[in-house]
Coordinates of C-alpha atoms in Angstrom, one line a residue:
X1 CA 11.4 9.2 -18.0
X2 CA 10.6 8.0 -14.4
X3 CA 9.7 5.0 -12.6
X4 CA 6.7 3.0 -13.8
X5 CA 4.7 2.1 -10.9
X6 CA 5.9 -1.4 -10.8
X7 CA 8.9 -0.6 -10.9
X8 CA 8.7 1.6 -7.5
X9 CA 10.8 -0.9 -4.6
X10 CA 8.7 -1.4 -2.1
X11 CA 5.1 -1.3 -3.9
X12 CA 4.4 -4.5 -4.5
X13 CA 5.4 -5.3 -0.6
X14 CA 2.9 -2.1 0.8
X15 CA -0.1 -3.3 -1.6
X16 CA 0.2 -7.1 -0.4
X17 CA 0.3 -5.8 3.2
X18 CA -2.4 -3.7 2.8
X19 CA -4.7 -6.8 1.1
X20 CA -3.5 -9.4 3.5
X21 CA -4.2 -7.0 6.2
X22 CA -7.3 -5.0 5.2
X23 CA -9.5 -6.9 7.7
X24 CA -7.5 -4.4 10.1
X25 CA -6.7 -1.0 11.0
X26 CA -4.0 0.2 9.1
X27 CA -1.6 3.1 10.0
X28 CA 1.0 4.7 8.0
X29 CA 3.7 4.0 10.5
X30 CA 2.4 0.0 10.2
X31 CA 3.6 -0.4 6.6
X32 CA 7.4 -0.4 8.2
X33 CA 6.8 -4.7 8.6
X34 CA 6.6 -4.0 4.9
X35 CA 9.3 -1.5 3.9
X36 CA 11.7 -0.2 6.5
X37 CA 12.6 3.2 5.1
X38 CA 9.9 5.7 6.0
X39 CA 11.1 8.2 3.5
X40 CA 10.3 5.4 0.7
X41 CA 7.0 5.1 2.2
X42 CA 5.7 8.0 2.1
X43 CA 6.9 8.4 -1.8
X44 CA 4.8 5.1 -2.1
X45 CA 1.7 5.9 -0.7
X46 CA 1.4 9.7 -2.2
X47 CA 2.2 7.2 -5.9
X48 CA -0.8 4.7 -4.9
X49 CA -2.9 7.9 -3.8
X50 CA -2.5 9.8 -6.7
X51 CA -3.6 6.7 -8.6
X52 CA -6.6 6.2 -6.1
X53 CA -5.1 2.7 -5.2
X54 CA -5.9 3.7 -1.5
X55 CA -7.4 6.2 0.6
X56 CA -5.5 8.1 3.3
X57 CA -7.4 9.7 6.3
X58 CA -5.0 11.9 8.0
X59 CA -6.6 11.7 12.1
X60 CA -5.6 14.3 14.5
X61 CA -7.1 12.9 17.9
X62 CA -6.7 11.7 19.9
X63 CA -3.1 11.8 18.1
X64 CA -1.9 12.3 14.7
X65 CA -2.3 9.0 12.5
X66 CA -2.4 8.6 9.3
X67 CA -4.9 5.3 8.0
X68 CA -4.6 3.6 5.0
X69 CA -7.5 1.7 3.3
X70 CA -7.5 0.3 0.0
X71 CA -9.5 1.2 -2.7
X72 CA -11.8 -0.7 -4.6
X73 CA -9.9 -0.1 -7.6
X74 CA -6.2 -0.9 -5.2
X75 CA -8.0 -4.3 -3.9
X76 CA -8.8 -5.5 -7.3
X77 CA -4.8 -4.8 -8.6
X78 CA -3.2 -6.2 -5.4
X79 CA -5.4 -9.6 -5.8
X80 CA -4.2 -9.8 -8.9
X81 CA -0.8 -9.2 -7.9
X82 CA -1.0 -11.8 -5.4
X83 CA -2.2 -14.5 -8.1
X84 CA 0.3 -13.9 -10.3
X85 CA 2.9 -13.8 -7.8
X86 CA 1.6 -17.6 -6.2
X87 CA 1.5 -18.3 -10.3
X88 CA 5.1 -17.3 -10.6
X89 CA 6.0 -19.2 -7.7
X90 CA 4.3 -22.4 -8.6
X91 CA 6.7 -22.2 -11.7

């Protein structure tokens, strides 16, 4: 049996960028402040896309970009990941 979601490295990191940064535009090649490896990535985003956790909107001008948006459904999950991680934390 595979990974569980959770357990993917990097997910929790590319779901808390995306909320704390949602106010802003937010490319593919951005999410490396949250996970270095660009391979992992990828594997990450396809996993929260095939989930509809976010949307991807692959541009091709002026130049190839790939942006990232949350979902409604994504949003709600990484607040709640968020409060539970400042709930942990407080412990």
């Amino acid at each position: 049996m595979g990974k569980t979601v959770i357990e993917t490295t990097g997910i929790l990191d590319v779901l808390t960028y995306l909320i704390e940064n949602k106010e802003s535009e937010i490319l593919a090649t951005d999410l490396k402040n949250a996970v270095s490896n660009y391979q992992q990535i990828s594997n990450i985003l396809k996993n929260l896309e095939d989930r509809k956790m976010i949307e991807i909107i692959q541009e091709t001008k002026p130049r190839k970009r790939k942006l990232i948006s949350l979902t409604p459904r994504g949003e709600d999950l990484a607040k709640r990941l968020l409060k539970l991680n400042e709930e942990i934390e407080a412990q």
